[in-house]
mmCIF file of C-alpha atoms in Angstrom:
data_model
loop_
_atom_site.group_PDB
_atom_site.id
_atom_site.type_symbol
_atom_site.label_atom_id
_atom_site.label_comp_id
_atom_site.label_asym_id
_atom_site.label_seq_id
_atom_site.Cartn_x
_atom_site.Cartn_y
_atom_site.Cartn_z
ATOM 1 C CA UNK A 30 0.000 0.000 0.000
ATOM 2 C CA UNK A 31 1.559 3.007 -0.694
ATOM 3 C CA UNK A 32 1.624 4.543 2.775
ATOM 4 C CA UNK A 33 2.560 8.061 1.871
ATOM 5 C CA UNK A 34 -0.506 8.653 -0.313
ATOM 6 C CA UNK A 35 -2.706 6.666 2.457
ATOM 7 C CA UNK A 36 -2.232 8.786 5.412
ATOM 8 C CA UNK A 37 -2.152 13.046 2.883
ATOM 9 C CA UNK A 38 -5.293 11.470 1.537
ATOM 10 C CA UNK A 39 -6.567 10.853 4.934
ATOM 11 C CA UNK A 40 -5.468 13.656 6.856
ATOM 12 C CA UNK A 41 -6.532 16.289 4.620
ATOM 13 C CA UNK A 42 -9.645 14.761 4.333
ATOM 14 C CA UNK A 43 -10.518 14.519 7.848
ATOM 15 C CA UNK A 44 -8.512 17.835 8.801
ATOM 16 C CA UNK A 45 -10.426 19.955 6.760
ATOM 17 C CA UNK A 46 -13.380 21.620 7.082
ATOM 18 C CA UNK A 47 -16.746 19.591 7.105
ATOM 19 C CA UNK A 48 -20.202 18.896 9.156
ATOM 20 C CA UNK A 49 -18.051 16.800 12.109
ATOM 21 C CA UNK A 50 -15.685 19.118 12.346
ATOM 22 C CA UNK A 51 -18.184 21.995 12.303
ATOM 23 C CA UNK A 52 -19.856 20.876 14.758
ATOM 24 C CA UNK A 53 -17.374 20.044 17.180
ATOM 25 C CA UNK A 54 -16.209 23.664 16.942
ATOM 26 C CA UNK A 55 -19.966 24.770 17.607
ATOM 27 C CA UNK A 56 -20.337 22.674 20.412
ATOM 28 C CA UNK A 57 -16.910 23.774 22.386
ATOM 29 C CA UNK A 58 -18.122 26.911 21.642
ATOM 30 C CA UNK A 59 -21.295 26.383 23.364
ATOM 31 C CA UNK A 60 -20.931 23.914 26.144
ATOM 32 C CA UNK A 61 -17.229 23.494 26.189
ATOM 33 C CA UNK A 62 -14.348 21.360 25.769
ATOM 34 C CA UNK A 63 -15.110 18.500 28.193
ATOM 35 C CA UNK A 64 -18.713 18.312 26.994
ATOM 36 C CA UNK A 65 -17.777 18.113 23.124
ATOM 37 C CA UNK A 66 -15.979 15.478 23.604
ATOM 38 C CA UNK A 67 -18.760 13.505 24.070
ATOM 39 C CA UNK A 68 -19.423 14.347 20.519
ATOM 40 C CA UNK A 69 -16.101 13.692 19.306
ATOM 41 C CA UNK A 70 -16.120 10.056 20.640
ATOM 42 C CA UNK A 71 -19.393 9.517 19.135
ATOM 43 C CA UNK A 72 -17.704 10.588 15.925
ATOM 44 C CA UNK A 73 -14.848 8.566 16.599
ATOM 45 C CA UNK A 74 -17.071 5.204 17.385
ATOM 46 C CA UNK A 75 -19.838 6.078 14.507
ATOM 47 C CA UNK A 76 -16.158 6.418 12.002
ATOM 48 C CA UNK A 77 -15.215 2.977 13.099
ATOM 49 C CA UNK A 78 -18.774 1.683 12.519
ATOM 50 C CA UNK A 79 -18.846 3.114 8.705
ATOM 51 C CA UNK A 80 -15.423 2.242 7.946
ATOM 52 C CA UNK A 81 -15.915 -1.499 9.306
ATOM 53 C CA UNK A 82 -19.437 -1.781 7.393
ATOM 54 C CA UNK A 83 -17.856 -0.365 4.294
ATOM 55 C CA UNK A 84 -14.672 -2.751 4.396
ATOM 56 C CA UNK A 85 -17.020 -5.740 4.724
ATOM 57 C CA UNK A 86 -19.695 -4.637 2.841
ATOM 58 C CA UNK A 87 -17.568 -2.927 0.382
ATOM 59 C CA UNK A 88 -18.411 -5.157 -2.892
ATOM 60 C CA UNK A 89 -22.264 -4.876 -2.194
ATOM 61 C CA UNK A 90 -22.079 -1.069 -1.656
ATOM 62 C CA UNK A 91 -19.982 -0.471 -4.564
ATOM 63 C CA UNK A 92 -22.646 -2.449 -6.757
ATOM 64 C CA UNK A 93 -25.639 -0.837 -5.143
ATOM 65 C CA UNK A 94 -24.275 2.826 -5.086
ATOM 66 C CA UNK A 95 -25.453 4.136 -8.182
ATOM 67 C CA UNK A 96 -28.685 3.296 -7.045
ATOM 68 C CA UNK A 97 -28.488 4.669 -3.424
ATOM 69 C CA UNK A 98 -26.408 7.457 -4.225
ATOM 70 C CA UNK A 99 -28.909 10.301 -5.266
ATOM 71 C CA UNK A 100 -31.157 9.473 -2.551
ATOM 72 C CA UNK A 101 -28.089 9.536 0.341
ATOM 73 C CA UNK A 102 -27.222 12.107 -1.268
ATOM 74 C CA UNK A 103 -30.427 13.973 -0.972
ATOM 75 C CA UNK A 104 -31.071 13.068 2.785
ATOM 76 C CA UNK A 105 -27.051 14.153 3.852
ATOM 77 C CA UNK A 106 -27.605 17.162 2.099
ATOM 78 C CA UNK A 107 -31.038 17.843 4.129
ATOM 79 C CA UNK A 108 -29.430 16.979 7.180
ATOM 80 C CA UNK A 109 -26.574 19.100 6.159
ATOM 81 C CA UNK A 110 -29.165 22.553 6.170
ATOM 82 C CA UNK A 111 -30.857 21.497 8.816
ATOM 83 C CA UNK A 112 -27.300 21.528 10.679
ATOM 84 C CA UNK A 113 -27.168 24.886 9.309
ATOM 85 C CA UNK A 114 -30.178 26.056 10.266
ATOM 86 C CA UNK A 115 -29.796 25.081 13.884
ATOM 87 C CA UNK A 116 -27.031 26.897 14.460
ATOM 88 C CA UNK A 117 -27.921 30.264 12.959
ATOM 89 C CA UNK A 118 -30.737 30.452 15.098
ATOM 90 C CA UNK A 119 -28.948 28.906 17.977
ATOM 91 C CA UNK A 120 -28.944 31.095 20.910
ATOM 92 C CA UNK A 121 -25.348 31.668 22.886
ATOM 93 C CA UNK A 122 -24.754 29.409 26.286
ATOM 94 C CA UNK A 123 -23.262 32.216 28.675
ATOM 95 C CA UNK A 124 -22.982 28.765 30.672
ATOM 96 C CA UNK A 125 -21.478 26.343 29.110
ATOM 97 C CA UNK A 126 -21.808 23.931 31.689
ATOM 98 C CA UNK A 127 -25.539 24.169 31.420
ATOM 99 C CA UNK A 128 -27.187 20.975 30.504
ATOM 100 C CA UNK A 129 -30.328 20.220 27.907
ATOM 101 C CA UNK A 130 -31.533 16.782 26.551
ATOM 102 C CA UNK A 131 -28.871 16.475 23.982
ATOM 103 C CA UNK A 132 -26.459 13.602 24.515
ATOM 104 C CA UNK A 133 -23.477 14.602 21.838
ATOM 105 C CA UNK A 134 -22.485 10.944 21.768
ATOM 106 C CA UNK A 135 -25.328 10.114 19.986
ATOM 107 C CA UNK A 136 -25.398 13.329 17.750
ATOM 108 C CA UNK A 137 -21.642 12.754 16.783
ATOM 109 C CA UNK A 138 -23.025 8.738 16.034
ATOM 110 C CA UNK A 139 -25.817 9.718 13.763
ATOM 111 C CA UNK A 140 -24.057 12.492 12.050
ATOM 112 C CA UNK A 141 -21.972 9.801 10.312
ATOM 113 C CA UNK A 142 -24.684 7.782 8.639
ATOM 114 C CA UNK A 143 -25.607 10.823 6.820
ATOM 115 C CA UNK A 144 -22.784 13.046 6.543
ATOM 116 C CA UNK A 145 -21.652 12.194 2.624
ATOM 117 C CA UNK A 146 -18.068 13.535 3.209
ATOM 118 C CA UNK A 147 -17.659 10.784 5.572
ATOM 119 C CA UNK A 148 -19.776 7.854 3.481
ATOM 120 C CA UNK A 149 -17.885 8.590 0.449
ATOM 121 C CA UNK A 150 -14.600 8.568 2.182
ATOM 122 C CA UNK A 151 -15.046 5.724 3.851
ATOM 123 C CA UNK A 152 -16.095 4.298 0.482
ATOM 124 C CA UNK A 153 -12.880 5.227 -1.057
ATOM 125 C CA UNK A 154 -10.275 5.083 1.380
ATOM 126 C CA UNK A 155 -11.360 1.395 1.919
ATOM 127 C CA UNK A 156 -11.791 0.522 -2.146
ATOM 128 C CA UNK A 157 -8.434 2.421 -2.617
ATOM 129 C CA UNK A 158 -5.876 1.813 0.177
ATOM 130 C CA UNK A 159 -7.542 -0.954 1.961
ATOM 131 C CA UNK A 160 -9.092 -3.415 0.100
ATOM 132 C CA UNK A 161 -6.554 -3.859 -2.615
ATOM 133 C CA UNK A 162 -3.424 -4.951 -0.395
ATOM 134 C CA UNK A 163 -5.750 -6.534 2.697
ATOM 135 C CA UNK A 164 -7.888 -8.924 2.889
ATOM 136 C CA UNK A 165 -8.342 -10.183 6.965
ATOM 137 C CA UNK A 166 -11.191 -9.202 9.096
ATOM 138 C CA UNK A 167 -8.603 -8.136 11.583
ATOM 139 C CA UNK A 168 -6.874 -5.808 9.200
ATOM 140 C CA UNK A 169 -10.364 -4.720 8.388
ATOM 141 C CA UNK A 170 -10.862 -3.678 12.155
ATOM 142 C CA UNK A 171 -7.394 -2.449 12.603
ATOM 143 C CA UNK A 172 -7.877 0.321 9.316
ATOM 144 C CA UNK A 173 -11.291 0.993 10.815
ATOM 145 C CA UNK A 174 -9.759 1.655 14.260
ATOM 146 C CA UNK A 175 -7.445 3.925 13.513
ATOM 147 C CA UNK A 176 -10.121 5.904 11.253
ATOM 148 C CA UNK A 177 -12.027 6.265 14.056
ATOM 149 C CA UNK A 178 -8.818 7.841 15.675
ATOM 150 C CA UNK A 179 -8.166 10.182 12.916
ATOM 151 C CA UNK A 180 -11.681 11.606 13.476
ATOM 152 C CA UNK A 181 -11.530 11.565 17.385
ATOM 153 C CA UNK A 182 -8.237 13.745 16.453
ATOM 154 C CA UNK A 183 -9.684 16.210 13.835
ATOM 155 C CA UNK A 184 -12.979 16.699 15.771
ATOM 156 C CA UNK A 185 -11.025 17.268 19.192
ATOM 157 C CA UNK A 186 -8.597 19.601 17.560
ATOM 158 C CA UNK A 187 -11.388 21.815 16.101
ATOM 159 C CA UNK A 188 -13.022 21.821 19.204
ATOM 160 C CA UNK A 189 -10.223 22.794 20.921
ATOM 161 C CA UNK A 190 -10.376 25.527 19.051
ATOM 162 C CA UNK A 191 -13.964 26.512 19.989
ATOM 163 C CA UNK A 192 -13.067 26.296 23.064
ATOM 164 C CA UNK A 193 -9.834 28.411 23.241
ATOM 165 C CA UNK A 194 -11.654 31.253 21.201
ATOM 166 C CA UNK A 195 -15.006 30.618 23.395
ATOM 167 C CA UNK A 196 -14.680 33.824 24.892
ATOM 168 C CA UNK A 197 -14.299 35.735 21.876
ATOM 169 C CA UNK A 198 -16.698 33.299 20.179
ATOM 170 C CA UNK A 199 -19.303 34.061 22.525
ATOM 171 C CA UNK A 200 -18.654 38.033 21.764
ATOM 172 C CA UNK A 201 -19.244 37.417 18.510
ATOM 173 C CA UNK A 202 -21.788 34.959 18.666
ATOM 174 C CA UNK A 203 -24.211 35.838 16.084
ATOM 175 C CA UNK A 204 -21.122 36.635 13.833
ATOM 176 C CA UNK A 205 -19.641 32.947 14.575
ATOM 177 C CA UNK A 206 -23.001 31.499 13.943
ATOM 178 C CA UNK A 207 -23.716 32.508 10.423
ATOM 179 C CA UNK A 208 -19.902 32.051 9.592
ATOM 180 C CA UNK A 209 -20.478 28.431 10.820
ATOM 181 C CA UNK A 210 -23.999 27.594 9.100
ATOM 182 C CA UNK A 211 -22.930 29.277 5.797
ATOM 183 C CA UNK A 212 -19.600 27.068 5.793
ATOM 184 C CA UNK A 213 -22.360 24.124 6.436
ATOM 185 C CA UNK A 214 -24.308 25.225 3.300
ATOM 186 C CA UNK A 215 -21.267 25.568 1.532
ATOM 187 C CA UNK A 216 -20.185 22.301 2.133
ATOM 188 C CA UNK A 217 -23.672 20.950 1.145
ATOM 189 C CA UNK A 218 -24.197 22.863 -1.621
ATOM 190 C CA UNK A 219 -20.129 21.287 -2.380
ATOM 191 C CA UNK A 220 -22.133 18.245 -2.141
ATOM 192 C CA UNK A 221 -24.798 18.537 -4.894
ATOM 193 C CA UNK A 222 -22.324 20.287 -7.218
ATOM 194 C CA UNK A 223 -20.001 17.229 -7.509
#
């Protein structure tokens, strides 16, 4: 496998701006570092989930994708401006402490059967660095595992940076918040274009 090509092709992908990573910024910003992470391991476990269905399941996705492919499409990009919706009427936290009803685990689970960014590149990191050099169940589990680390990493690190900016995030709340659900339209908007 050519390593090299592997781990730029997954690091930019993961690294760079997109609904997980989004989010976790949106959620440091509003209830802080220790409670995004909640979100960030539900990222991180909902990754390894995709990544392990896709390397098993890889033939019989590849063969049905045509067909499933405008309709995922559709529903990730719905999901996508909802997303964006939410947060540009979200209201700041002055407490970010302050609990509601949302468990972020679950949230940062969900997000990644219908985030498209992550289907298709779980789709192609598998059909194009995994699959053609491995062919175990535990090699499989192993690519899948450190996936889910990449995006426990990427999500953490832009929360992190909610967080450190929080209180001049939380100046500019409003500001931050249509900055945040425009990049979400852009990226779904990305989406349909391609």
């Amino acid at each position: 496998m050519p390593i090299f090509s592997f781990l730029l092709f997954v690091f930019i992908s993961s690294f760079t701006p997109g609904p997980n990573n989004f989010l976790a910024m949106t959620y440091a910003n509003q209830h802080g570092l220790k409670r995004s992470m909640k979100f960030c391991f539900g990222v991180a476990f909902g990754f390894f989930i995709l990544t392990s269905l896709c390397s098993f399941f890889n033939v019989v996705l590849l063969n049905i994708l045509p067909i499933i492919e405008f309709p995922l499409k559709t529903l990730g990009v719905a999901y996508m401006l909802y997303l964006a919706v939410k947060i540009l009427t979200s209201k700041s936290s002055t407490n970010p402490s302050k609990k509601d009803n949302k468990n972020l685990f679950t949230v940062g689970i969900s997000l990644q059967f219908v985030n498209p960014k992550g289907i298709l590149f779980g789709l192609t990191v598998v059909s194009t660095f995994i699959l053609p050099y491995y062919n175990s169940y535990s090699s499989f589990l192993l690519f899948s595992l450190f996936l889910g680390i990449v995006g426990l990493t990427s999500t953490f690190s832009w929360s992190l940076f909610g967080s450190m900016f929080q209180k001049f995030l939380l100046k500019h709340n409003q500001l931050f918040n249509i900055i945040m659900a425009v990049l979400l339209v852009f990226s779904a908007i990305s989406i349909v274009i391609h």
